[in-house]
PDB file of C-alpha atoms in Angstrom:
ATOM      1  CA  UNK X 761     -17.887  -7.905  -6.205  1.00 34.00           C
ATOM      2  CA  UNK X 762     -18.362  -8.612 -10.198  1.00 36.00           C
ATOM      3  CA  UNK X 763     -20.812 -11.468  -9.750  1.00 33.00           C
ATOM      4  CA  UNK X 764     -18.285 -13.757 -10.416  1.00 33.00           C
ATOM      5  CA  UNK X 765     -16.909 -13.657  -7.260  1.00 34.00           C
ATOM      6  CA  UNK X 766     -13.002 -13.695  -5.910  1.00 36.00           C
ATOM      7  CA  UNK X 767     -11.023 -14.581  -3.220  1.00 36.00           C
ATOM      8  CA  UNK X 768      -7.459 -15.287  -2.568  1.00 37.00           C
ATOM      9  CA  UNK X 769      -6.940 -17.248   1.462  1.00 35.00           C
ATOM     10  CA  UNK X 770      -3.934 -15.451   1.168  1.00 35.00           C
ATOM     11  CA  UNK X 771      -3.420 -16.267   5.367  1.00 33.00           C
ATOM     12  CA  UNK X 772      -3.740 -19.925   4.715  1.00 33.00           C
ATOM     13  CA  UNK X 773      -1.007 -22.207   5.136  1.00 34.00           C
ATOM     14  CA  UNK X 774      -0.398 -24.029   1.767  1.00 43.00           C
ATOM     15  CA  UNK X 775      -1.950 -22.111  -0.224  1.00 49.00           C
ATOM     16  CA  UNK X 776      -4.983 -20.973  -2.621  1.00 48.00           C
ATOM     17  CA  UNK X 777      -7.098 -21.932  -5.059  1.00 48.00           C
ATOM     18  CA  UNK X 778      -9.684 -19.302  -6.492  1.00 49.00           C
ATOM     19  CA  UNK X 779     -12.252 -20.077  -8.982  1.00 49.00           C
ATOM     20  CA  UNK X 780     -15.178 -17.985 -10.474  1.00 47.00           C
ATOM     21  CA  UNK X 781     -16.717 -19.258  -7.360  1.00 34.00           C
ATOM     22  CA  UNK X 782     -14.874 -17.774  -5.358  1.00 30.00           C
ATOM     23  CA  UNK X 783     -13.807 -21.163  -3.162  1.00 32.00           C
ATOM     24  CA  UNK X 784     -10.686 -20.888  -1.494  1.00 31.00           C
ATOM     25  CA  UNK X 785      -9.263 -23.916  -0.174  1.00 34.00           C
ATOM     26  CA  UNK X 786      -5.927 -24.714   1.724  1.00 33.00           C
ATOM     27  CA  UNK X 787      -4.259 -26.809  -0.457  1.00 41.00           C
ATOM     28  CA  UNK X 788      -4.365 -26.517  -4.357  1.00 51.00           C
ATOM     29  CA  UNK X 789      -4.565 -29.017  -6.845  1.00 53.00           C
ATOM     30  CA  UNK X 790      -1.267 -29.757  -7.024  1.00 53.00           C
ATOM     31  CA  UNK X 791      -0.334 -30.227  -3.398  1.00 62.00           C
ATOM     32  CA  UNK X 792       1.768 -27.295  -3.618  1.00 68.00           C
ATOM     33  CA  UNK X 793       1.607 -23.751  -1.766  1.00 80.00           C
ATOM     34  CA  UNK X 794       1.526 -21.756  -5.522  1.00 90.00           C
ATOM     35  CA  UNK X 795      -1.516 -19.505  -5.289  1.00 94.00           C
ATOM     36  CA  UNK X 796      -3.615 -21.187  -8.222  1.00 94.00           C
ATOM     37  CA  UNK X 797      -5.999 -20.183 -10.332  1.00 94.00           C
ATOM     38  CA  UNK X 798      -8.596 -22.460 -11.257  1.00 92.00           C
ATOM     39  CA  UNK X 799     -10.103 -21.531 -14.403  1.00 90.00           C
ATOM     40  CA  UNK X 800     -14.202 -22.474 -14.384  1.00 85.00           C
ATOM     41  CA  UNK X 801     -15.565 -23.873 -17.705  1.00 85.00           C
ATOM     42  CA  UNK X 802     -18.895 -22.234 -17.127  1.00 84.00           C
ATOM     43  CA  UNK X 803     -17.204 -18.639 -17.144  1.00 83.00           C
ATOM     44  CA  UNK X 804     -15.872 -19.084 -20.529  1.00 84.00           C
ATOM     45  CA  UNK X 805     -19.380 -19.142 -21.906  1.00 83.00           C
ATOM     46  CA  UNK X 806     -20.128 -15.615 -19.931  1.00 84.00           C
ATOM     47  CA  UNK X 807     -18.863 -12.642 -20.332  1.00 86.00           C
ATOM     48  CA  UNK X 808     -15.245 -13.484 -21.293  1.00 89.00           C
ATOM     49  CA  UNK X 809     -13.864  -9.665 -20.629  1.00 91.00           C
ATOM     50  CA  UNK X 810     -14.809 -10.076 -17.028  1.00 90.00           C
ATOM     51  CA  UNK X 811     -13.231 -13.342 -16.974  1.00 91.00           C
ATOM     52  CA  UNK X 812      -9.717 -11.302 -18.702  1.00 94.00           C
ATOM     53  CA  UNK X 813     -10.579  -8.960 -15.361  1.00 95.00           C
ATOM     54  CA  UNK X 814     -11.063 -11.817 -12.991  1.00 93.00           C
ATOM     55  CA  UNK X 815      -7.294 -12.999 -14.010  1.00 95.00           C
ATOM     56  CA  UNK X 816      -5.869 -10.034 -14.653  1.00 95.00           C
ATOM     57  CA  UNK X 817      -7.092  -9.258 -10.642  1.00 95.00           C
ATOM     58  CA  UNK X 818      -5.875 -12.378  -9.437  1.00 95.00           C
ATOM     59  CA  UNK X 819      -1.917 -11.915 -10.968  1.00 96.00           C
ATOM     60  CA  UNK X 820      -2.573  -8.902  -8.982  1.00 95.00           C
ATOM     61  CA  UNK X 821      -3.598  -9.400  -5.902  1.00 94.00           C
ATOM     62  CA  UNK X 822      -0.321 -11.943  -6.162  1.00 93.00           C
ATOM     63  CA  UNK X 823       2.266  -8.772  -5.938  1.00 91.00           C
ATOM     64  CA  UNK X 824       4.488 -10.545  -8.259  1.00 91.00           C
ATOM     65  CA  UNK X 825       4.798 -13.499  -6.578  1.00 94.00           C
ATOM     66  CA  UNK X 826       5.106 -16.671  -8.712  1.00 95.00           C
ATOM     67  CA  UNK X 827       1.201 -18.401  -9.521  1.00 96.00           C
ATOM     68  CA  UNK X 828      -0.579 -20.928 -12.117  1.00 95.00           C
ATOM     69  CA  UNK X 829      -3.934 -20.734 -13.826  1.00 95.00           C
ATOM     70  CA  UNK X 830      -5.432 -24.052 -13.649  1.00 94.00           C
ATOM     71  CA  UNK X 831      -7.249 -24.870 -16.801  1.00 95.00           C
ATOM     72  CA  UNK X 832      -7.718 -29.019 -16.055  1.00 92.00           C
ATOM     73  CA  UNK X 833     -11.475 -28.471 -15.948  1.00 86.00           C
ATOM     74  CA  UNK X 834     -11.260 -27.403 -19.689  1.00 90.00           C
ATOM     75  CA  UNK X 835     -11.742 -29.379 -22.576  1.00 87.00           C
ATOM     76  CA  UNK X 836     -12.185 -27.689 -25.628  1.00 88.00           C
ATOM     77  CA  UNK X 837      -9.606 -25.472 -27.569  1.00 92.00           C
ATOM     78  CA  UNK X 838     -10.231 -21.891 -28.858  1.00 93.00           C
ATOM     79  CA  UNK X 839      -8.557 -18.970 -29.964  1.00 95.00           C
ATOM     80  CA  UNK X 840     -10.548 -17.026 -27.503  1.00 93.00           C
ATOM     81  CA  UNK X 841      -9.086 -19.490 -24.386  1.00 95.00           C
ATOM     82  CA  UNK X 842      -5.373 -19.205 -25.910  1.00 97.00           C
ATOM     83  CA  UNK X 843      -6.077 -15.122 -26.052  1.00 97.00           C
ATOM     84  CA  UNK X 844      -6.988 -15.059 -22.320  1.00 96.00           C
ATOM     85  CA  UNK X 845      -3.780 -17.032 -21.642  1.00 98.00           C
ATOM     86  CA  UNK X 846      -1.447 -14.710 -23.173  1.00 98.00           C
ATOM     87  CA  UNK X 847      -3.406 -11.448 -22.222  1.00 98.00           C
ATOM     88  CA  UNK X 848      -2.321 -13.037 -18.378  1.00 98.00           C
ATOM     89  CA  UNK X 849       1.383 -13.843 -19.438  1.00 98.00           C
ATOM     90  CA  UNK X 850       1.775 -10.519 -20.083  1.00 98.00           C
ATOM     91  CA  UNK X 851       0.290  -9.024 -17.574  1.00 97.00           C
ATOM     92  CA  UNK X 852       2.220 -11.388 -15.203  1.00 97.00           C
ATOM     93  CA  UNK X 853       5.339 -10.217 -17.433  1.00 97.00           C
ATOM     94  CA  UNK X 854       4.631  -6.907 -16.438  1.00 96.00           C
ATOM     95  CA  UNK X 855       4.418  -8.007 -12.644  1.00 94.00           C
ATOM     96  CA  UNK X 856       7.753  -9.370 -12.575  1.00 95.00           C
ATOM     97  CA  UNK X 857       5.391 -12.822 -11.625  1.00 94.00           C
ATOM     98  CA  UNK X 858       6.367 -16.027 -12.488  1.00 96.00           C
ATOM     99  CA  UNK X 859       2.853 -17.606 -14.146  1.00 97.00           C
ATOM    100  CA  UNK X 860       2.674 -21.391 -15.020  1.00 96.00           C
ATOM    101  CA  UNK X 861      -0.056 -23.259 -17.046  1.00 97.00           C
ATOM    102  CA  UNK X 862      -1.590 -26.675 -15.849  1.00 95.00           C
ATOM    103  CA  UNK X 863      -4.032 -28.791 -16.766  1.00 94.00           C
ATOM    104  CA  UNK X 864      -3.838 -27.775 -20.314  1.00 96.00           C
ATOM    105  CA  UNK X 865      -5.434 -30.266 -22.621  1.00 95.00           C
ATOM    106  CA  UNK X 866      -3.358 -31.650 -25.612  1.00 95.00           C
ATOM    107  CA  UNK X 867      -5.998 -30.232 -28.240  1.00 96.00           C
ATOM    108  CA  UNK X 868      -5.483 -26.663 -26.658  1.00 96.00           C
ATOM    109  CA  UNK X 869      -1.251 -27.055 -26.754  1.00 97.00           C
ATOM    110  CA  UNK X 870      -1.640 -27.988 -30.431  1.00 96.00           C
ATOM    111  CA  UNK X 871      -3.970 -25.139 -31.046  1.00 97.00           C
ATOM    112  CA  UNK X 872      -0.908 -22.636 -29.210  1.00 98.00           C
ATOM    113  CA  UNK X 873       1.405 -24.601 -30.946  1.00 97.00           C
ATOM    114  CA  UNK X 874      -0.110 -23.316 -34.832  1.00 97.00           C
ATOM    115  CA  UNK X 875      -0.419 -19.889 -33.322  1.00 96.00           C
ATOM    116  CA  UNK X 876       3.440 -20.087 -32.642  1.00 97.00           C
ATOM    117  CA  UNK X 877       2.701 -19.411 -29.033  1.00 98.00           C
ATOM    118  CA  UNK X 878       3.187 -22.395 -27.330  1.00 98.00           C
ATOM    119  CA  UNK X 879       6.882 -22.257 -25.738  1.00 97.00           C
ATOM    120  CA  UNK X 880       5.788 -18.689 -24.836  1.00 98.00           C
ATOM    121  CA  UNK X 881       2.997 -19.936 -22.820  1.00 98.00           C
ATOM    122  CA  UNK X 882       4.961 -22.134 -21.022  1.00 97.00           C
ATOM    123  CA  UNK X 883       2.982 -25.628 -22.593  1.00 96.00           C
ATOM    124  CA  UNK X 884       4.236 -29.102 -23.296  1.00 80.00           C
ATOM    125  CA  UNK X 885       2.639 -32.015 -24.432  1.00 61.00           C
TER     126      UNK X 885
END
């Protein structure tokens, strides 16, 4: 393991969750059986390449099966955070996996939204 920690409960019934905690629970956030990533705030002020990893593992381990990144426990906007997001469209892209945003706060949609990237990444708001 990194030291951040992964897991997927890919044998539970509705679902995952995984976090940089590595908690895997049975039914996401949303109520829904879409493997979800939930995207720590305290791992954006580590080492964000091994966060980029952490995803980038996750869309993985998800053998282009359809998944969201969770990012409701976020509330600050940065280039850095709207980098990580499209570094995982892509890779998803490259999957052939459907990848959906939540949570996304309305200061880090507008921030997408001047970088043109917005209706790329999927946001609204």
């Amino acid at each position: 393991m990194d030291g951040y920690g992964q897991g997927t409960g890919s044998g539970q019934e509705g679902g995952s969750v995984v976090t940089g905690q590595a908690q895997a629970q049975a039914v996401n956030a949303a109520g829904d059986s879409l493997p979800t990533f939930q995207l720590a705030p305290e791992l954006l002020d580590r080492d964000v390449l091994a966060l980029r990893k952490l995803g980038e593992g996750f869309l993985a381990e998800q053998g282009g099966s359809a998944c969201r990144m969770d990012l409701a426990g976020i509330d600050r906007a940065s280039s850095v955070l709207v980098s990580l997001m499209l570094c995982w469209k892509r890779q998803a892209e490259k999957q052939g996996a459907a990848l959906e945003f939540t949570g996304v706060s309305d200061r880090l949609v507008d921030l997408a939204r001047m970088g043109s990237v917005a209706d790329y990444l999927g946001l609204v708001g």
